[in-house]
Amino acid sequence: MGPGAGFAFLGSFFALVGALGLTLLALLAWPLRALLRLGRPGRRPGSDRGIRRAVILGFDGMEPSLFEKFAKKGVLPNLSRLACSGTYRPLETTVPPLSPVAWSTFQTGVNPGKHGIFDFLRRNPRTYRGELSSARVRPATRELRFCSFRLPLGKPFLIGLRRSQPFWKLLGERGVPSLVLRVPITFPPEPFRGLCLSGMGVPDLLGSQGTCTRYTTYSEDAAAPDSQRTVRVRWTGETARTRILGPPNPFRSDGRPLECPLVLHRTDGGVRLRLKGVDCVLRQGEYSPWIRARFRAGLLTVYGIVRFYLTRLDPFLDLYMTPVQIDPLHPALPVSHPGIFSVYLAGKQGAFSTLGLAEDTSALNEGILDDRAFVSQCELIQGEREETFWDAFEHLREGVLVCVFDMIDRLQHMFWRNLDPNHPAHPTGCNQPADDVLEEAYRRADRLVGEILERVDDHTLLWVISDHGFRSFRRSVNLNSWLHREGYLAGDLVGARGDWFEGADWQKSRAYSLGLCGIYVNQKGREKCGIVEPGQETRRLKAEIITGLLNLKDPATGLSPVAEVLDTSELYRGPYTEDAPDLIVAYREGYRTSWESALGRVTSEVFQDNVRSWSGDHLLRAGEIPGVFFSNKTLDCDRIGLEDLAPTLLSAFGFSPPSYMDGKPLWHGPAQGSTGSEPVGQEGMKALKAPQQRGRKMPRKISIEGDLLRRVRKARLAAGYASDEEFVRHALEKEIERIESSDDEDAVKTRLQGLGYIS
Amino acid sequence: MTRTRSKPGSRAWAIFRENPLETLYKLRHITGAVLSPLLDFLSGFGPVWFASFLALFSSFGILIVYRACSSAGNFQKAKNRVKAHLLELRLFQEDPALVARAALGVVRANLRYLRMHAKPLAVFILPVSLILLEGEARLDRRCFLPGEAIIVQSFWPQHGLTGLGEQIEIVVAPGLVVESPPLRIPGQKEIDWRLRAKLAGVHRVAVRSPLGQGFVDVSVSDELGAPPGSAGRSDHTEATAGAPLLRVEHPKSFLALGSFRVPWLWVLVSETFLFVLAFKGRFGVEL
């Protein structure tokens, strides 16, 4: 039948032979592997509670009062059934009640002082700039340069900054596999026994947390905010040629972005999009399917995926493009463990959103998308997530499946104004009833729970949880503006265009705020230009700031916006407490830190109305903003906190939780099985594996034995580290940071001499 | 009396079904005749280049048909699904039930993928068959070289002369010499002779019997070219009842690639694969 048929049959033939080979191999090797697993130390003896599977659904931001309101209305029958037949409690959240912090505590069972995540951002004490708190990407350190070209020698570093150990890793060491889907702060994915698809923290292809693009023929537009790029397009007849901007060219020193040509043809009521290998017609008010964009840099091709939404065609073109996301079929950065897991999912269900903060709230905030388009986007992403969940559920025969859904959180952030008639952005005369969007989101969650309830048996533990609740966000508070006004933050800061305290005089500044609720003391010996002495002076300053904030009044309402200010030295316990902000601010309902303050900007006003679409938030006192906890098993306990969930899961599978965990199992009575989180034996830890970092193999082994090992173990147990490796790594990092705190090489040498490292 | 008109398509299909191979050969004769100026021009570059041109035409034909009859996106999805199930085998290898399910998934996904090829294959099977026949005609056989042995086979019909004592005579043109007496194979009703080529040219061989005679042309040439006329196998009989069917198998031709002698079909197929892979992006086709 000719060569063409040969393609079909040859391709199929190899695939079938390959499949047959792998199947036979897997089946023949299975008995041996099963025997090896039986003999492995730490193997679970069997759960005395008869639990073989655990399914945990995380609905980020599910608010108890809304659940109760909708349940009373009768529109959440499955969650109501679960609440009645099993357990329903508020779930105590973390301080601060932010998703990165809360989900990190959920995973590890420890307070933030032991996992090191305190906010979305962390500050760099040497530069006073904000960085993402969950991961750090460093470019390859060595490169060859020639004119404007460069050749990186090596791959970029990708380091996860969440410390301690997630429960799935502990379970995996004991033979219980886990499927972890889109749990926040799992990027980069860590190796463990199971599968993981990273969630919040995964960047887009540009390295940001989501930079959308707007293609428009509209000529007069204000300067585009940082979160989106505007590309001007001009029609030549019915055609416009433009491009998709990709990541910076790795082979150029000037950081010029890679480009993928894009051609737009005007059609009847729509636009035809043409890229290499793609031809798609888009109607107004519609999203395109995921489109693969190829960015070529020499022999290297980087793949990204985008979706388009045609907002408007006439009188001018307004075409929205999602952030260019990492293609799960050809991931430029690892978004899953193992790497082939995302390829498998993409092959099975098609392309899906990999971006950590997939729902483009900035686009709605800045008016690029309207409400309807944003809701559609959330629904599309939810659909993908459900498909991924069901695929994992079909494969879960034993172990843990945890999947986090973000739709409720995003919709509540953007549409709480619909619920709050006092909100400055409350829509007047809008078509939809006030809480329709949110009710539909809760209904969808309820339907999912219903389908799962039909498929779980008595040996399956089902939890439905959320990390925090929600309240209205009506007025924003610029903490940096207040600090500046009160004289704690000095410099020519008001109206500065840049972020991160542009114009600050650090020699005269005593405190600053960065992130959504943290205040840092400009401490000597810690910050690069610190002036506040540690100890008594810092304590005095903190007390002064606390008093000042609690006495602060909003002139517009007469209310105090700040409900509580917590000193983290008294709040957290753990080796990373010193990385935390010195003070955490908890607001009264209706208030939150302003966007400008979070990025280190000072405005002329401390208070402002929040007129954006982002109208719901959760920076209140932790006790006032709990999440939800549902379980299909009854639990005899009144109080449940996020930190209790990891130990409870370990206990469910027959293991005692390790002593460093702050949470406690929720059911009483002893569990069988060995204690401990130590992955090594009691005596003579022979080798300390260097941390596994993406992009570079760290093959060195360092031997720690005998008395030193004993002291390491004692110290790390007292400090609350999850493992000896974590303790040693942190100790080394701190020491190296101390040495490197100067930029000057001579100063570094002097310091090394002073410390006795060199003579 | 009503006359029913049958559609031209169904008539053609009926003719084809009756004797498909012969119909194809006839079609090839027609297309070959129409395209002969071009084909003759191309074959003047040599057999290797001619095979390459045929491969190029084949590949373009395949790509055009696939572009018209299939969706690249659907093909890509189908292939991704096969890949996904193969990865599933690796990801869930610790559970035999999941492994078995994944293996079944591979089979199902493959069948779906193959089904997608059915329409384009159905469309281009005819053109590619004609291309292959043309290749066979021009590349499959070569002329005898002077001095080479030639076997002439004669097949006698049921009622004809098959055995000993028949008065059978072979008459050859001056460029050929009869080397052996007739070799009779009664069970197959076959009588063979061995000849030797002496001179270049197209020489006629005739086998006469009291009931009739048969002819066959033998091509001898100093160069390793294809025999002129139709397919390399001469099978030409002036039919009279009882006359034999004559056959001369011209030697198989190989294409010289460096120091290697490669069958033309291997070259055609592999070059078609390569051209299809090289140009599928240009045509926007997935396979």
CSV table of N, CA and C in Angstrom, one decimal, chain B residues 1-45:
chain,number,residue,atom,x,y,z
B,1,MET,N,-39.9,-1.9,-22.1
B,1,MET,CA,-38.7,-2.4,-21.4
B,1,MET,C,-37.9,-1.2,-20.9
B,2,THR,N,-37.6,-1.2,-19.7
B,2,THR,CA,-36.9,-0.1,-19.2
B,2,THR,C,-35.4,-0.4,-19.2
B,3,ARG,N,-34.6,0.6,-19.5
B,3,ARG,CA,-33.2,0.4,-19.5
B,3,ARG,C,-32.6,1.1,-18.2
B,4,THR,N,-31.9,0.4,-17.4
B,4,THR,CA,-31.3,1.0,-16.2
B,4,THR,C,-29.9,1.4,-16.5
B,5,ARG,N,-29.6,2.7,-16.2
B,5,ARG,CA,-28.2,3.1,-16.4
B,5,ARG,C,-27.4,2.9,-15.2
B,6,SER,N,-26.3,2.2,-15.3
B,6,SER,CA,-25.4,2.1,-14.1
B,6,SER,C,-24.4,3.2,-14.1
B,7,LYS,N,-24.0,3.6,-12.9
B,7,LYS,CA,-23.1,4.8,-12.8
B,7,LYS,C,-21.7,4.4,-13.3
B,8,PRO,N,-21.0,5.4,-13.8
B,8,PRO,CA,-19.7,5.1,-14.4
B,8,PRO,C,-18.8,4.5,-13.3
B,9,GLY,N,-18.9,5.0,-12.1
B,9,GLY,CA,-18.0,4.6,-11.0
B,9,GLY,C,-18.2,3.1,-10.7
B,10,SER,N,-19.5,2.7,-10.6
B,10,SER,CA,-19.7,1.3,-10.3
B,10,SER,C,-19.3,0.4,-11.4
B,11,ARG,N,-19.4,0.9,-12.6
B,11,ARG,CA,-18.9,0.1,-13.8
B,11,ARG,C,-17.4,-0.1,-13.7
B,12,ALA,N,-16.8,1.0,-13.4
B,12,ALA,CA,-15.3,0.9,-13.3
B,12,ALA,C,-14.9,0.0,-12.2
B,13,TRP,N,-15.6,0.1,-11.1
B,13,TRP,CA,-15.3,-0.8,-9.9
B,13,TRP,C,-15.5,-2.3,-10.3
B,14,ALA,N,-16.6,-2.5,-11.0
B,14,ALA,CA,-16.9,-3.9,-11.5
B,14,ALA,C,-15.7,-4.4,-12.3
B,15,ILE,N,-15.3,-3.6,-13.2
B,15,ILE,CA,-14.2,-4.0,-14.1
B,15,ILE,C,-12.9,-4.3,-13.3
B,16,PHE,N,-12.7,-3.4,-12.4
B,16,PHE,CA,-11.5,-3.5,-11.5
B,16,PHE,C,-11.5,-4.8,-10.7
B,17,ARG,N,-12.7,-5.1,-10.2
B,17,ARG,CA,-12.8,-6.2,-9.3
B,17,ARG,C,-12.6,-7.5,-10.1
B,18,GLU,N,-13.0,-7.5,-11.3
B,18,GLU,CA,-12.9,-8.7,-12.1
B,18,GLU,C,-11.4,-9.2,-12.3
B,19,ASN,N,-10.6,-8.2,-12.6
B,19,ASN,CA,-9.1,-8.6,-12.7
B,19,ASN,C,-8.3,-7.4,-12.3
B,20,PRO,N,-8.1,-7.2,-11.0
B,20,PRO,CA,-7.5,-6.0,-10.5
B,20,PRO,C,-6.1,-5.8,-11.1
B,21,LEU,N,-5.3,-6.8,-11.1
B,21,LEU,CA,-3.9,-6.6,-11.5
B,21,LEU,C,-3.8,-6.2,-12.9
B,22,GLU,N,-4.6,-6.8,-13.7
B,22,GLU,CA,-4.5,-6.5,-15.2
B,22,GLU,C,-5.0,-5.1,-15.4
B,23,THR,N,-6.1,-4.7,-14.6
B,23,THR,CA,-6.6,-3.4,-14.7
B,23,THR,C,-5.5,-2.3,-14.4
B,24,LEU,N,-4.8,-2.6,-13.3
B,24,LEU,CA,-3.8,-1.7,-12.9
B,24,LEU,C,-2.7,-1.6,-13.9
B,25,TYR,N,-2.3,-2.7,-14.5
B,25,TYR,CA,-1.3,-2.7,-15.5
B,25,TYR,C,-1.7,-1.9,-16.7
B,26,LYS,N,-3.0,-2.0,-17.0
B,26,LYS,CA,-3.5,-1.2,-18.2
B,26,LYS,C,-3.5,0.3,-17.9
B,27,LEU,N,-3.9,0.5,-16.6
B,27,LEU,CA,-3.9,1.9,-16.2
B,27,LEU,C,-2.5,2.5,-16.3
B,28,ARG,N,-1.5,1.7,-15.8
B,28,ARG,CA,-0.2,2.1,-15.8
B,28,ARG,C,0.3,2.4,-17.3
B,29,HIS,N,-0.1,1.5,-18.2
B,29,HIS,CA,0.2,1.8,-19.6
B,29,HIS,C,-0.3,3.1,-20.1
B,30,ILE,N,-1.5,3.4,-19.6
B,30,ILE,CA,-2.1,4.7,-20.1
B,30,ILE,C,-1.4,5.9,-19.5
B,31,THR,N,-1.2,5.8,-18.2
B,31,THR,CA,-0.5,7.0,-17.5
B,31,THR,C,0.9,7.0,-18.0
B,32,GLY,N,1.5,5.9,-18.2
B,32,GLY,CA,2.9,5.9,-18.6
B,32,GLY,C,3.0,6.5,-20.0
B,33,ALA,N,2.0,6.2,-20.9
B,33,ALA,CA,2.0,6.8,-22.2
B,33,ALA,C,1.9,8.3,-22.1
B,34,VAL,N,1.0,8.7,-21.3
B,34,VAL,CA,0.7,10.2,-21.2
B,34,VAL,C,1.9,10.9,-20.7
B,35,LEU,N,2.5,10.3,-19.7
B,35,LEU,CA,3.7,11.0,-19.0
B,35,LEU,C,5.0,10.6,-19.6
B,36,SER,N,5.0,9.8,-20.6
B,36,SER,CA,6.3,9.2,-21.1
B,36,SER,C,7.3,10.2,-21.4
B,37,PRO,N,6.9,11.4,-22.0
B,37,PRO,CA,8.0,12.3,-22.3
B,37,PRO,C,8.8,12.8,-21.0
B,38,LEU,N,8.0,13.1,-20.0
B,38,LEU,CA,8.6,13.5,-18.7
B,38,LEU,C,9.4,12.3,-18.1
B,39,LEU,N,8.8,11.1,-18.1
B,39,LEU,CA,9.4,10.0,-17.5
B,39,LEU,C,10.7,9.6,-18.2
B,40,ASP,N,10.6,9.7,-19.5
B,40,ASP,CA,11.8,9.4,-20.3
B,40,ASP,C,12.9,10.4,-20.0
B,41,PHE,N,12.5,11.6,-19.9
B,41,PHE,CA,13.5,12.7,-19.6
B,41,PHE,C,14.1,12.4,-18.2
B,42,LEU,N,13.3,12.1,-17.2
B,42,LEU,CA,13.8,11.8,-15.9
B,42,LEU,C,14.7,10.6,-15.8
B,43,SER,N,14.3,9.5,-16.5
B,43,SER,CA,15.0,8.3,-16.5
B,43,SER,C,16.4,8.4,-17.2
B,44,GLY,N,16.5,9.5,-18.0
B,44,GLY,CA,17.8,9.8,-18.7
B,44,GLY,C,18.8,10.1,-17.6
B,45,PHE,N,18.5,10.6,-16.4
B,45,PHE,CA,19.5,10.9,-15.4
B,45,PHE,C,20.1,9.7,-14.8
